[in-house]
PDB file of C-alpha atoms in Angstrom:
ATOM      1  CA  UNK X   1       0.000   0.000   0.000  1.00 52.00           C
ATOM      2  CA  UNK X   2       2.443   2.146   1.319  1.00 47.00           C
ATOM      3  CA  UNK X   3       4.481   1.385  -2.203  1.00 52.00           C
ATOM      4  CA  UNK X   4       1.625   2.180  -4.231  1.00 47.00           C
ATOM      5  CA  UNK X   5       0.740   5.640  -2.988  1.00 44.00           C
ATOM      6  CA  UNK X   6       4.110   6.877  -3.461  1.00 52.00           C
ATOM      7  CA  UNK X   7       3.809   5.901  -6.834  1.00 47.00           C
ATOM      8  CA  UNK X   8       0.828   7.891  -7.048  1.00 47.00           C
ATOM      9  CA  UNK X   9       2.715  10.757  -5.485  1.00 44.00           C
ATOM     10  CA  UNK X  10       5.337  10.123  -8.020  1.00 47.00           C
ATOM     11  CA  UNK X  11       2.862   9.994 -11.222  1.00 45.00           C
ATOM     12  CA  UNK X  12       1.219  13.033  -9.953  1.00 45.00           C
ATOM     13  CA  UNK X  13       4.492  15.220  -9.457  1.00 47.00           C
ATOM     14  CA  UNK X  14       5.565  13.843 -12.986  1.00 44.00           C
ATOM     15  CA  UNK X  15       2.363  15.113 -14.482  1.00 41.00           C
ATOM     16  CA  UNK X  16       2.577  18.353 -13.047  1.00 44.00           C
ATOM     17  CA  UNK X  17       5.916  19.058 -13.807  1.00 43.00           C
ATOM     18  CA  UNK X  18       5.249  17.824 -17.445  1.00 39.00           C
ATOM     19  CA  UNK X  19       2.063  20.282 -17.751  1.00 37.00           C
ATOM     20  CA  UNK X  20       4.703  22.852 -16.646  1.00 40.00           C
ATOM     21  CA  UNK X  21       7.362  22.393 -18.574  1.00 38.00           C
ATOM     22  CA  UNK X  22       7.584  25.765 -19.998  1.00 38.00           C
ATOM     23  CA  UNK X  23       6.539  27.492 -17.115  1.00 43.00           C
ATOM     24  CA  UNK X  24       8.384  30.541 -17.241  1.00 51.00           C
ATOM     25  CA  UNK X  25      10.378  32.366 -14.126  1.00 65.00           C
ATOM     26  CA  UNK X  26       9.622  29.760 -11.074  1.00 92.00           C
ATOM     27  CA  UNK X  27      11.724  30.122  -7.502  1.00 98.00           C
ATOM     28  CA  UNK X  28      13.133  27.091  -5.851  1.00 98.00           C
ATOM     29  CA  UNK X  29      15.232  26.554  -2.298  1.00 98.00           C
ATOM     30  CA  UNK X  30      17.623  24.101  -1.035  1.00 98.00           C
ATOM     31  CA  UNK X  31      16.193  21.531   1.007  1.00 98.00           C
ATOM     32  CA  UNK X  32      19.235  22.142   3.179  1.00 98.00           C
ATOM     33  CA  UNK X  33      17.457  25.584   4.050  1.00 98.00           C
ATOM     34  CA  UNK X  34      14.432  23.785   4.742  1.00 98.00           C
ATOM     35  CA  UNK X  35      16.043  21.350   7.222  1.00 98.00           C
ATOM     36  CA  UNK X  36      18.290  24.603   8.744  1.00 98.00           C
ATOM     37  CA  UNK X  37      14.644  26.387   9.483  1.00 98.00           C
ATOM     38  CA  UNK X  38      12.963  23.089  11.352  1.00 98.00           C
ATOM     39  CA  UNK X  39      16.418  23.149  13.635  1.00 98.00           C
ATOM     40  CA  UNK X  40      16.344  27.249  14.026  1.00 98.00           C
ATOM     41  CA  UNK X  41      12.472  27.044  14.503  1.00 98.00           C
ATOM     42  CA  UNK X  42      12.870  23.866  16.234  1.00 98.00           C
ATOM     43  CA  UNK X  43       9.728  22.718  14.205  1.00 98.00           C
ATOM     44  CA  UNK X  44       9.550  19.203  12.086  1.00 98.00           C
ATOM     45  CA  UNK X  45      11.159  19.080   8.806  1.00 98.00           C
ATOM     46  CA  UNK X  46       7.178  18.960   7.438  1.00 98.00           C
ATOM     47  CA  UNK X  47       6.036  22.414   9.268  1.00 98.00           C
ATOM     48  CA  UNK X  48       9.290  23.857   7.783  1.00 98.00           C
ATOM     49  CA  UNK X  49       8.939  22.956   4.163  1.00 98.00           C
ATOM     50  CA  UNK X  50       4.643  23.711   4.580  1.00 98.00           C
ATOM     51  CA  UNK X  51       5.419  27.238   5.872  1.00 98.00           C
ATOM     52  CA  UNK X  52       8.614  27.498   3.105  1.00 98.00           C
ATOM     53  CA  UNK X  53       5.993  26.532  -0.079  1.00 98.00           C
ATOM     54  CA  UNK X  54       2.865  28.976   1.910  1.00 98.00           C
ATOM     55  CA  UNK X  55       6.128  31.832   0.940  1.00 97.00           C
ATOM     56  CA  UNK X  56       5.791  31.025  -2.598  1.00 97.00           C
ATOM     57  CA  UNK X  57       8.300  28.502  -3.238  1.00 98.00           C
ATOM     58  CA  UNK X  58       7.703  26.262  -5.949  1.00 97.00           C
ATOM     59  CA  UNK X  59      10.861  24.090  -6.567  1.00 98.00           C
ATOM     60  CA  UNK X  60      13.119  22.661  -4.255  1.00 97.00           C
ATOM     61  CA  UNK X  61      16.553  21.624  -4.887  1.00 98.00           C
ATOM     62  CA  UNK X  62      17.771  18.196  -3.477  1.00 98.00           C
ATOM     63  CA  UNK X  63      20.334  15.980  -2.567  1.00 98.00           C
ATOM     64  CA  UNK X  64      20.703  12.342  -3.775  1.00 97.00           C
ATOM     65  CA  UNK X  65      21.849  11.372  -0.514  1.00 96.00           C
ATOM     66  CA  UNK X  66      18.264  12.314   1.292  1.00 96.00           C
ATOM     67  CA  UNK X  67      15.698  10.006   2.724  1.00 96.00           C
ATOM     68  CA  UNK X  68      13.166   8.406   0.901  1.00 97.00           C
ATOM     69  CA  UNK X  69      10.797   9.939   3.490  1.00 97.00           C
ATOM     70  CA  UNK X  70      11.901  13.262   3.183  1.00 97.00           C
ATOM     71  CA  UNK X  71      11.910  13.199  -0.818  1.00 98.00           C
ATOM     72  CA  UNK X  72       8.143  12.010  -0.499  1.00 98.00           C
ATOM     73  CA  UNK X  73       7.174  14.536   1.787  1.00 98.00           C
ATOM     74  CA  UNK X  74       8.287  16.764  -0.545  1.00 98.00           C
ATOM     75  CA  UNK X  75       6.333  15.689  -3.404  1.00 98.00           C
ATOM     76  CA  UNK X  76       3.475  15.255  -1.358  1.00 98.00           C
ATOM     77  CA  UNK X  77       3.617  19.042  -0.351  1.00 98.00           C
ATOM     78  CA  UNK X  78       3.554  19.765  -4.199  1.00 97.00           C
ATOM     79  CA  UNK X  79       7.658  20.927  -4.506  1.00 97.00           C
ATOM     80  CA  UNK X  80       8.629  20.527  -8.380  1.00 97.00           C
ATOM     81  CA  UNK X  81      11.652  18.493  -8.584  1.00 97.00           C
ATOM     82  CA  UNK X  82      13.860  21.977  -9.682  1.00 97.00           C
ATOM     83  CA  UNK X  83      17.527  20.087  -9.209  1.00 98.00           C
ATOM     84  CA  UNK X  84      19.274  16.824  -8.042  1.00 98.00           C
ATOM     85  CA  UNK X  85      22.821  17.635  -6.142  1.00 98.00           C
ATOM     86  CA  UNK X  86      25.279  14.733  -6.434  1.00 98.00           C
ATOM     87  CA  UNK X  87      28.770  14.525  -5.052  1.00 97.00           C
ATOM     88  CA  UNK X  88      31.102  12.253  -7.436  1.00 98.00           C
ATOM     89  CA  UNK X  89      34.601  12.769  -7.447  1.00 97.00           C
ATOM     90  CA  UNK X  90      35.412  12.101 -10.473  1.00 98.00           C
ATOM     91  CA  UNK X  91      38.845  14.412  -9.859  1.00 97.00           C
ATOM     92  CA  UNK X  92      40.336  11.408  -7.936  1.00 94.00           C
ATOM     93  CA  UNK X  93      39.784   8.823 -10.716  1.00 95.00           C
ATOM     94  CA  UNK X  94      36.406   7.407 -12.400  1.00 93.00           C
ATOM     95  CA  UNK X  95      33.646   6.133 -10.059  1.00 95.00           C
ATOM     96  CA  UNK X  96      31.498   3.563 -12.140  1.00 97.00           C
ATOM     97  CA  UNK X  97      29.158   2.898  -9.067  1.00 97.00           C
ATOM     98  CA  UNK X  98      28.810   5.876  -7.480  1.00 97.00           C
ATOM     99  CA  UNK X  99      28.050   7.491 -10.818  1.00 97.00           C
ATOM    100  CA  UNK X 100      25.184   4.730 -11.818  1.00 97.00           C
ATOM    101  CA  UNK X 101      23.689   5.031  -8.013  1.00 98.00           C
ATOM    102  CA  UNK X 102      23.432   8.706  -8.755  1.00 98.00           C
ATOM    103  CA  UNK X 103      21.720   7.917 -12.370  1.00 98.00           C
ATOM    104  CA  UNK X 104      19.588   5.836 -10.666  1.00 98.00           C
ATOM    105  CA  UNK X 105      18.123   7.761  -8.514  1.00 98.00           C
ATOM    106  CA  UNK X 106      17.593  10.223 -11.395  1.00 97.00           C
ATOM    107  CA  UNK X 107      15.259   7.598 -13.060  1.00 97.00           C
ATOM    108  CA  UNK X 108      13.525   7.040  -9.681  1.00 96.00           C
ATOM    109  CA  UNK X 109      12.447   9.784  -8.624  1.00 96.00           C
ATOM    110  CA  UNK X 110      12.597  11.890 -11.941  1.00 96.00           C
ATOM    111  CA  UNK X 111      14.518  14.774 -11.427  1.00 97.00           C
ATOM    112  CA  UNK X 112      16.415  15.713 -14.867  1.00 96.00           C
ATOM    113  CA  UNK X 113      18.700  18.296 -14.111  1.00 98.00           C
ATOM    114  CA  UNK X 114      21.809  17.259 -11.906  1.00 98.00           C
ATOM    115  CA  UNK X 115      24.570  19.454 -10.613  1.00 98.00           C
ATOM    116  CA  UNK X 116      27.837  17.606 -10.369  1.00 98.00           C
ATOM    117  CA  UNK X 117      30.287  18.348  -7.327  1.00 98.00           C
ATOM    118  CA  UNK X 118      33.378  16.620  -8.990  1.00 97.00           C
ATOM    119  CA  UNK X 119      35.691  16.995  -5.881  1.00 96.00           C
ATOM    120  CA  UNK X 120      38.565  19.314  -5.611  1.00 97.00           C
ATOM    121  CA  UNK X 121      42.043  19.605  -7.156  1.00 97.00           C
ATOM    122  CA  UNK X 122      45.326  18.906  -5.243  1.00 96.00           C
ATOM    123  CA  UNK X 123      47.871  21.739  -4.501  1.00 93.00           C
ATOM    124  CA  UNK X 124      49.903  20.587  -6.536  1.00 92.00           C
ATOM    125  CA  UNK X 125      47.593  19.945  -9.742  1.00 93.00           C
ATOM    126  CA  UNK X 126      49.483  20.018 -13.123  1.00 95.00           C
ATOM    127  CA  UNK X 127      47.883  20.280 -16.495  1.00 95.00           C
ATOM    128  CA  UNK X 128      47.656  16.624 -17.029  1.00 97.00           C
ATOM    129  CA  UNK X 129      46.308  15.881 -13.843  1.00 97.00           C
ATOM    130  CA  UNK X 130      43.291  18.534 -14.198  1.00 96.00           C
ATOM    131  CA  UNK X 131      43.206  17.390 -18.241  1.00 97.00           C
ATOM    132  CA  UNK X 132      42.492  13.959 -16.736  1.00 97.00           C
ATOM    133  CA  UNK X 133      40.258  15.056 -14.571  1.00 97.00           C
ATOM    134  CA  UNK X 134      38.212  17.022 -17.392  1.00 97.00           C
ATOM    135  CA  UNK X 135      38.349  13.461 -19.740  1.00 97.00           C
ATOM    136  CA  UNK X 136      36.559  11.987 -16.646  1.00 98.00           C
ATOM    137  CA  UNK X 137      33.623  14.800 -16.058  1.00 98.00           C
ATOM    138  CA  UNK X 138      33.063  14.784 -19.956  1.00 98.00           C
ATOM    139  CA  UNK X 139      32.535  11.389 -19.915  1.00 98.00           C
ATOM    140  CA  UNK X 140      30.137  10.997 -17.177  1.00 98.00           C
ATOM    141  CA  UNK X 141      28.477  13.735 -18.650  1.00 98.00           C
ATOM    142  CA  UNK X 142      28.398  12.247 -21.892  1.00 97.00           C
ATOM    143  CA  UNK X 143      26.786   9.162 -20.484  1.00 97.00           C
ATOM    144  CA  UNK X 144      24.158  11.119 -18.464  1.00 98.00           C
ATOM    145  CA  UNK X 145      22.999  12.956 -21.353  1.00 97.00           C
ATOM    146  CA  UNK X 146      22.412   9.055 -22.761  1.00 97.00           C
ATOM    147  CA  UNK X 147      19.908   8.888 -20.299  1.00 97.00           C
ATOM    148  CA  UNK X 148      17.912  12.334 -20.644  1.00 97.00           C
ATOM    149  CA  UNK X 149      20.364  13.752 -17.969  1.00 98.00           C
ATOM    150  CA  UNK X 150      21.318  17.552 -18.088  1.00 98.00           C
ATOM    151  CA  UNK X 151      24.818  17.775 -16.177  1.00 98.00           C
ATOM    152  CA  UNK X 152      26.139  20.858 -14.663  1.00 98.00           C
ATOM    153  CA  UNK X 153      28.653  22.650 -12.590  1.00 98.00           C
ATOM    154  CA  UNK X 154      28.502  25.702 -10.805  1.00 98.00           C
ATOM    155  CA  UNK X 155      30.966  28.510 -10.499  1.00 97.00           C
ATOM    156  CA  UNK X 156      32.317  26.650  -6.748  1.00 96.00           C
ATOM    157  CA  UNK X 157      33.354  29.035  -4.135  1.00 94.00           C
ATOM    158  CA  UNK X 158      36.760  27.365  -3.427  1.00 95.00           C
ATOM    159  CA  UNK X 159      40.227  27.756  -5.480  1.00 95.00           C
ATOM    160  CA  UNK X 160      40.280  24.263  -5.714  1.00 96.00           C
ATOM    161  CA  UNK X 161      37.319  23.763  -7.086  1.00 96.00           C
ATOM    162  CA  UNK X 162      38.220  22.206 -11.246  1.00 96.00           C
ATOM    163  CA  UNK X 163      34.905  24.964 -11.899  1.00 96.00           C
ATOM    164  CA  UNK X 164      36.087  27.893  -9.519  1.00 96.00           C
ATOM    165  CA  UNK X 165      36.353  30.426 -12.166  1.00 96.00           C
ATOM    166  CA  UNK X 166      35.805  31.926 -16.277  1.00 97.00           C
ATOM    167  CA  UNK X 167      39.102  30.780 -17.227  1.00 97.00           C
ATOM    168  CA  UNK X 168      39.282  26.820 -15.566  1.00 96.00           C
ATOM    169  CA  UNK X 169      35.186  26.645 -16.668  1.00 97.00           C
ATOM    170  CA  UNK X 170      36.507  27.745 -19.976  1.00 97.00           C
ATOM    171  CA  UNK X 171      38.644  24.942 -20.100  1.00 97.00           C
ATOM    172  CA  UNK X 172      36.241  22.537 -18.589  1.00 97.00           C
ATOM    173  CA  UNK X 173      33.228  22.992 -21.561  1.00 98.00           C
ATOM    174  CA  UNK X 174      35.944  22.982 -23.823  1.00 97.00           C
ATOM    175  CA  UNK X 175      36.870  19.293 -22.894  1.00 97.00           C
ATOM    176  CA  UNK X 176      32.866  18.207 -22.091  1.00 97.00           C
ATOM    177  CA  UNK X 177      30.575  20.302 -24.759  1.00 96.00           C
ATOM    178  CA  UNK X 178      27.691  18.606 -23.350  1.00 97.00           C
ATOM    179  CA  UNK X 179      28.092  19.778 -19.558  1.00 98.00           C
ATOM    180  CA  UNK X 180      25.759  23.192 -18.272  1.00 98.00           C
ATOM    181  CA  UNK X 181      26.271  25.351 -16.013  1.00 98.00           C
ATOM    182  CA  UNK X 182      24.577  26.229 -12.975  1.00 98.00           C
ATOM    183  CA  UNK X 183      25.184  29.668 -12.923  1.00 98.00           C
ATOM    184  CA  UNK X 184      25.862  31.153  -9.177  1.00 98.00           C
ATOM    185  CA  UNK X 185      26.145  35.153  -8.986  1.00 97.00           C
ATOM    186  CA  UNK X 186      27.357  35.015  -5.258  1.00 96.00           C
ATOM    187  CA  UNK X 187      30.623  32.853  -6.461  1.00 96.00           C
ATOM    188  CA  UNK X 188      31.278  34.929  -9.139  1.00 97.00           C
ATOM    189  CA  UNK X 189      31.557  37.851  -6.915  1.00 96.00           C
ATOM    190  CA  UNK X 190      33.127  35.347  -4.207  1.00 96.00           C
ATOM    191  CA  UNK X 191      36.239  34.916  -6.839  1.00 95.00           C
ATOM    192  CA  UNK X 192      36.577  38.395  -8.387  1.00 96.00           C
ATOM    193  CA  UNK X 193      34.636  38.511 -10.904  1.00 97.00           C
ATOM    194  CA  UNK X 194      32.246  41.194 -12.444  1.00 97.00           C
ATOM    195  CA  UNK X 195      28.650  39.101 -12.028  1.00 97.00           C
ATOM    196  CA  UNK X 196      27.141  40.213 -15.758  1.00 98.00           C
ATOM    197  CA  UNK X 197      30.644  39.894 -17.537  1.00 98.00           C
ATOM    198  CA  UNK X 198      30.482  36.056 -16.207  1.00 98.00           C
ATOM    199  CA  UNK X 199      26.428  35.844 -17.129  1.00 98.00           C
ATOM    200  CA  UNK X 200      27.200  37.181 -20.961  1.00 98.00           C
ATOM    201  CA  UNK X 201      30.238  34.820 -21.356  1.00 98.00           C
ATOM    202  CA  UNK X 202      28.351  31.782 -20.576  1.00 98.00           C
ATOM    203  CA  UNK X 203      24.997  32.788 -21.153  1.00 97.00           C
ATOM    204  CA  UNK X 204      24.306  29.855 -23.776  1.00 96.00           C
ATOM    205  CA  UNK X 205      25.707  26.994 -21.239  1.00 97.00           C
ATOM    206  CA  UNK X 206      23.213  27.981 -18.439  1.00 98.00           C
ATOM    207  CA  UNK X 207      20.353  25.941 -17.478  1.00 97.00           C
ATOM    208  CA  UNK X 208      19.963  26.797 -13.800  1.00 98.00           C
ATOM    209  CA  UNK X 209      20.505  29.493 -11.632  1.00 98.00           C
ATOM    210  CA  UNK X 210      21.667  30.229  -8.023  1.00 98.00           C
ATOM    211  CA  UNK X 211      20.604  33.757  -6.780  1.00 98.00           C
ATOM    212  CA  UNK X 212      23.272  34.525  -4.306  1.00 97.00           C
ATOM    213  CA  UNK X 213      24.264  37.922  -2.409  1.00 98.00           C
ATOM    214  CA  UNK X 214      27.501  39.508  -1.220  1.00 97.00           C
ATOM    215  CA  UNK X 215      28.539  42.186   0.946  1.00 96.00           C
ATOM    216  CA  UNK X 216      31.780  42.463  -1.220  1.00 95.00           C
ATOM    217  CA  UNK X 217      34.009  40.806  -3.725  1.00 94.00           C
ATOM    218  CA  UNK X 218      36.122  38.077  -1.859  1.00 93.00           C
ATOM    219  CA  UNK X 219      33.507  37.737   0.987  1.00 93.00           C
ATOM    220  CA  UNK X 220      32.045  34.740   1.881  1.00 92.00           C
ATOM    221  CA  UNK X 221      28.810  35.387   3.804  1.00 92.00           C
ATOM    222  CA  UNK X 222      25.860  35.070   1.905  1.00 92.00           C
ATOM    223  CA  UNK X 223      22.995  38.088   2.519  1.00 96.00           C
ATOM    224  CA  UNK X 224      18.932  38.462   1.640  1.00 98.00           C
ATOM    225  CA  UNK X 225      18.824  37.674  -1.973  1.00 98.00           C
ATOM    226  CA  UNK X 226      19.176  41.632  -3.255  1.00 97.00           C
ATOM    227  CA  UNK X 227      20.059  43.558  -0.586  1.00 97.00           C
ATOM    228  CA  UNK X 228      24.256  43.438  -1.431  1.00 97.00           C
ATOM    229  CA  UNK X 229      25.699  43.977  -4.058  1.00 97.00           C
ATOM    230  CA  UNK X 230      25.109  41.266  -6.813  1.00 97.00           C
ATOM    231  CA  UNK X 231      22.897  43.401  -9.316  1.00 97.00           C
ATOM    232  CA  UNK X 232      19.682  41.396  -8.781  1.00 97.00           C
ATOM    233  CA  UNK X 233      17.441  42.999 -11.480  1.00 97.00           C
ATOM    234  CA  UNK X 234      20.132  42.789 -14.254  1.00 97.00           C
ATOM    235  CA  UNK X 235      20.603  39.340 -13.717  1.00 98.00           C
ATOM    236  CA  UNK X 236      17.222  38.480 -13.920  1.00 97.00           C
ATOM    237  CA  UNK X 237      16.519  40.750 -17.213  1.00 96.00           C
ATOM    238  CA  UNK X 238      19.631  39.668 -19.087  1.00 97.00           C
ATOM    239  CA  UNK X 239      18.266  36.045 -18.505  1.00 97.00           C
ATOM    240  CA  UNK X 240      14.763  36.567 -19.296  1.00 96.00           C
ATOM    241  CA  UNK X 241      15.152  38.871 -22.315  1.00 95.00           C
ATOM    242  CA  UNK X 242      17.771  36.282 -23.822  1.00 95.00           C
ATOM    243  CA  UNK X 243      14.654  33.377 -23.484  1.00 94.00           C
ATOM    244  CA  UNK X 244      16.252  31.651 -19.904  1.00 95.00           C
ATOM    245  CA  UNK X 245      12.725  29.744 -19.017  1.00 93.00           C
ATOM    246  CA  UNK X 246      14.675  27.786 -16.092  1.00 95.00           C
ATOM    247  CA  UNK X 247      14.753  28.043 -12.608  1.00 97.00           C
ATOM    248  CA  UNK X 248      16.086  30.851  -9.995  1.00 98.00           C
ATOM    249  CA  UNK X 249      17.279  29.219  -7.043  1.00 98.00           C
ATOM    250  CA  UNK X 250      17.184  31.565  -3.889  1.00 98.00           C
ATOM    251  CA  UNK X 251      20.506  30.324  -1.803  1.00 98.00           C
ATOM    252  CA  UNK X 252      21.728  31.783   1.726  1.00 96.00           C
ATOM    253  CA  UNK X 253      23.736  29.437   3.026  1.00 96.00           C
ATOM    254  CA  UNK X 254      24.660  30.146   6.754  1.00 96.00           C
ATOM    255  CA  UNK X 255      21.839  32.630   7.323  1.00 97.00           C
ATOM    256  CA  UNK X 256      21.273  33.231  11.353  1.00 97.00           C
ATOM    257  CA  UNK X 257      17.537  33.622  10.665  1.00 98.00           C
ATOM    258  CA  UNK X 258      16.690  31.481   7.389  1.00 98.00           C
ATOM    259  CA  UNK X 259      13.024  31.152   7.737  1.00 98.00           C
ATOM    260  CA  UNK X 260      13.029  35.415   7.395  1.00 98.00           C
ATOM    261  CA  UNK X 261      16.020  35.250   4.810  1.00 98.00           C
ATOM    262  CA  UNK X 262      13.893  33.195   2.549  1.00 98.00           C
ATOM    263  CA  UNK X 263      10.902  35.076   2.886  1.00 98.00           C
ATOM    264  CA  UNK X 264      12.777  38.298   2.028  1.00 98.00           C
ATOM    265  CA  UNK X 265      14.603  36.674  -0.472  1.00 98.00           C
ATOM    266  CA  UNK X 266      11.429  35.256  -2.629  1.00 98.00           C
ATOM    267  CA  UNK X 267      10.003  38.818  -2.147  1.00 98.00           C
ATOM    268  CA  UNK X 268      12.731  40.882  -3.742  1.00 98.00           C
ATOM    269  CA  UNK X 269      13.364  37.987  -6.651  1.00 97.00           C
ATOM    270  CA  UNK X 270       9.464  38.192  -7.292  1.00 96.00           C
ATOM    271  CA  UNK X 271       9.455  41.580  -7.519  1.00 96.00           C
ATOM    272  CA  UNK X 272      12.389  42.279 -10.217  1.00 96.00           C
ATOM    273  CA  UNK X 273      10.326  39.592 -11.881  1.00 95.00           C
ATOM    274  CA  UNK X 274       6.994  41.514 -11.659  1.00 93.00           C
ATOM    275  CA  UNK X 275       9.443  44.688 -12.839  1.00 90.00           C
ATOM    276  CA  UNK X 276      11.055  43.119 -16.060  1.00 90.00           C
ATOM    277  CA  UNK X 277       7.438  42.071 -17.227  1.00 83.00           C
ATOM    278  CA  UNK X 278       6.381  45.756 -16.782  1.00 73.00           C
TER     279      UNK X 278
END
């Protein structure tokens, strides 16, 4: 019984997303926000994600490592399945059976859009080492896409990270023409770069977006989506006007209140939304 009502939940969630498909401008969270709320509140995961989708929240954005319980509860609660997050470190060598458990649980519980955390380089990382490590990516990626899988990386916050910057991410897609990008405006900043001069350069690679605010350049702490200095509105319009139908994904990582970052943080985003279709 219990089997066949999450397969209800399951055909149901499939459905909807499918009717949606080309629903334009939708918001999603991290469920790791959701689970920070129920231990700041010190409510149950389900009150947290209820009052987070009762802000407006649409999509959520998921681990492959989470409960089958918690996964359920989200589809029950009516969370489109936005992004799967997937740690495979594929920069230490190939890994056949973490990759296919990953792919797996892309089939099961259909989420089609997967951002890849590939692991970080050495210190001492030559050119052959991270070329090797590029050979690997593409050809997980390569394989995904096989299986109606959209890849990406994000723009990581860490010098080590093989996708930390333009000029390594340059490098990447050039090995793995098939792999997206999750495009993340707080990292950008995070590493030095100018937020729209990142946007325009890969524009035609992105396929999801993290909306993420900085008090400077080089800081790490993450604000209310549009209250620092990542240029909120032109994001959003460059995207829109160039035909980006994807997701925004509000992200606030650390946050001493999340509950009222994320309700902020939906507001402002919804608003340069209502303002670009003005």
């Amino acid at each position: 019984m219990k089997r066949l009502i999450r397969m209800t939940v399951l055909l149901a969630v499939a459905l909807t997303t499918a009717l949606q498909a080309h629903a334009q401008h939708r918001i999603s969270i991290f469920f790791d926000h959701v689970a920070e709320i129920a231990k700041q509140e010190r409510i149950s995961i389900r009150e947290a994600a209820e009052r987070v989708r009762k802000l407006g929240y649409e999509g959520i954005d998921v681990r492959v490592n989470m409960s089958e319980a918690e996964l359920d509860l989200l589809d029950s609660l009516g969370f489109q399945h936005a992004c799967a997050i997937a740690d495979i470190n594929l920069i230490e060598g190939e890994q056949p059976k973490v990759a296919r458990k990953v792919l797996d649980f892309m089939h099961h519980r259909q989420y089609t859009r997967l951002l890849l955390l590939p692991g970080f380089l050495p210190k001492d990382a030559d050119s052959e080492f991270i070329d090797a490590a590029c050979t690997r990516i593409a050809a997980f990626v390569k394989a995904a896409r096989r299986e109606g899988i959209d890849v990406m990386v994000e723009d990581y916050d860490n010098p080590r990270a093989i996708c930390y910057n333009t000029p390594i991410l340059d490098h990447l897609f050039a090995a793995s023409p098939q792999l997206n990008h999750v495009f993340d405006s707080g990292n950008y900043l995070y590493c030095g770069e100018e937020v729209m001069v990142a946007l325009r350069h890969f524009r035609e690679r992105v396929s999801h977006v993290h909306l993420k605010d900085r008090k400077a350049m080089h800081d790490s702490a993450s604000l209310v989506v549009g209250t620092g200095i990542m240029p909120l509105k032109e994001v959003i319009s460059e995207l829109l006007s160039s035909g980006y139908d994807g997701w925004f994904c509000v992200e606030h990582f650390g946050a001493p209140n999340m509950l009222k970052y994320a309700a902020q943080s939906i507001a402002n985003v919804k608003a340069a939304l209502d303002e670009f279709k003005k």
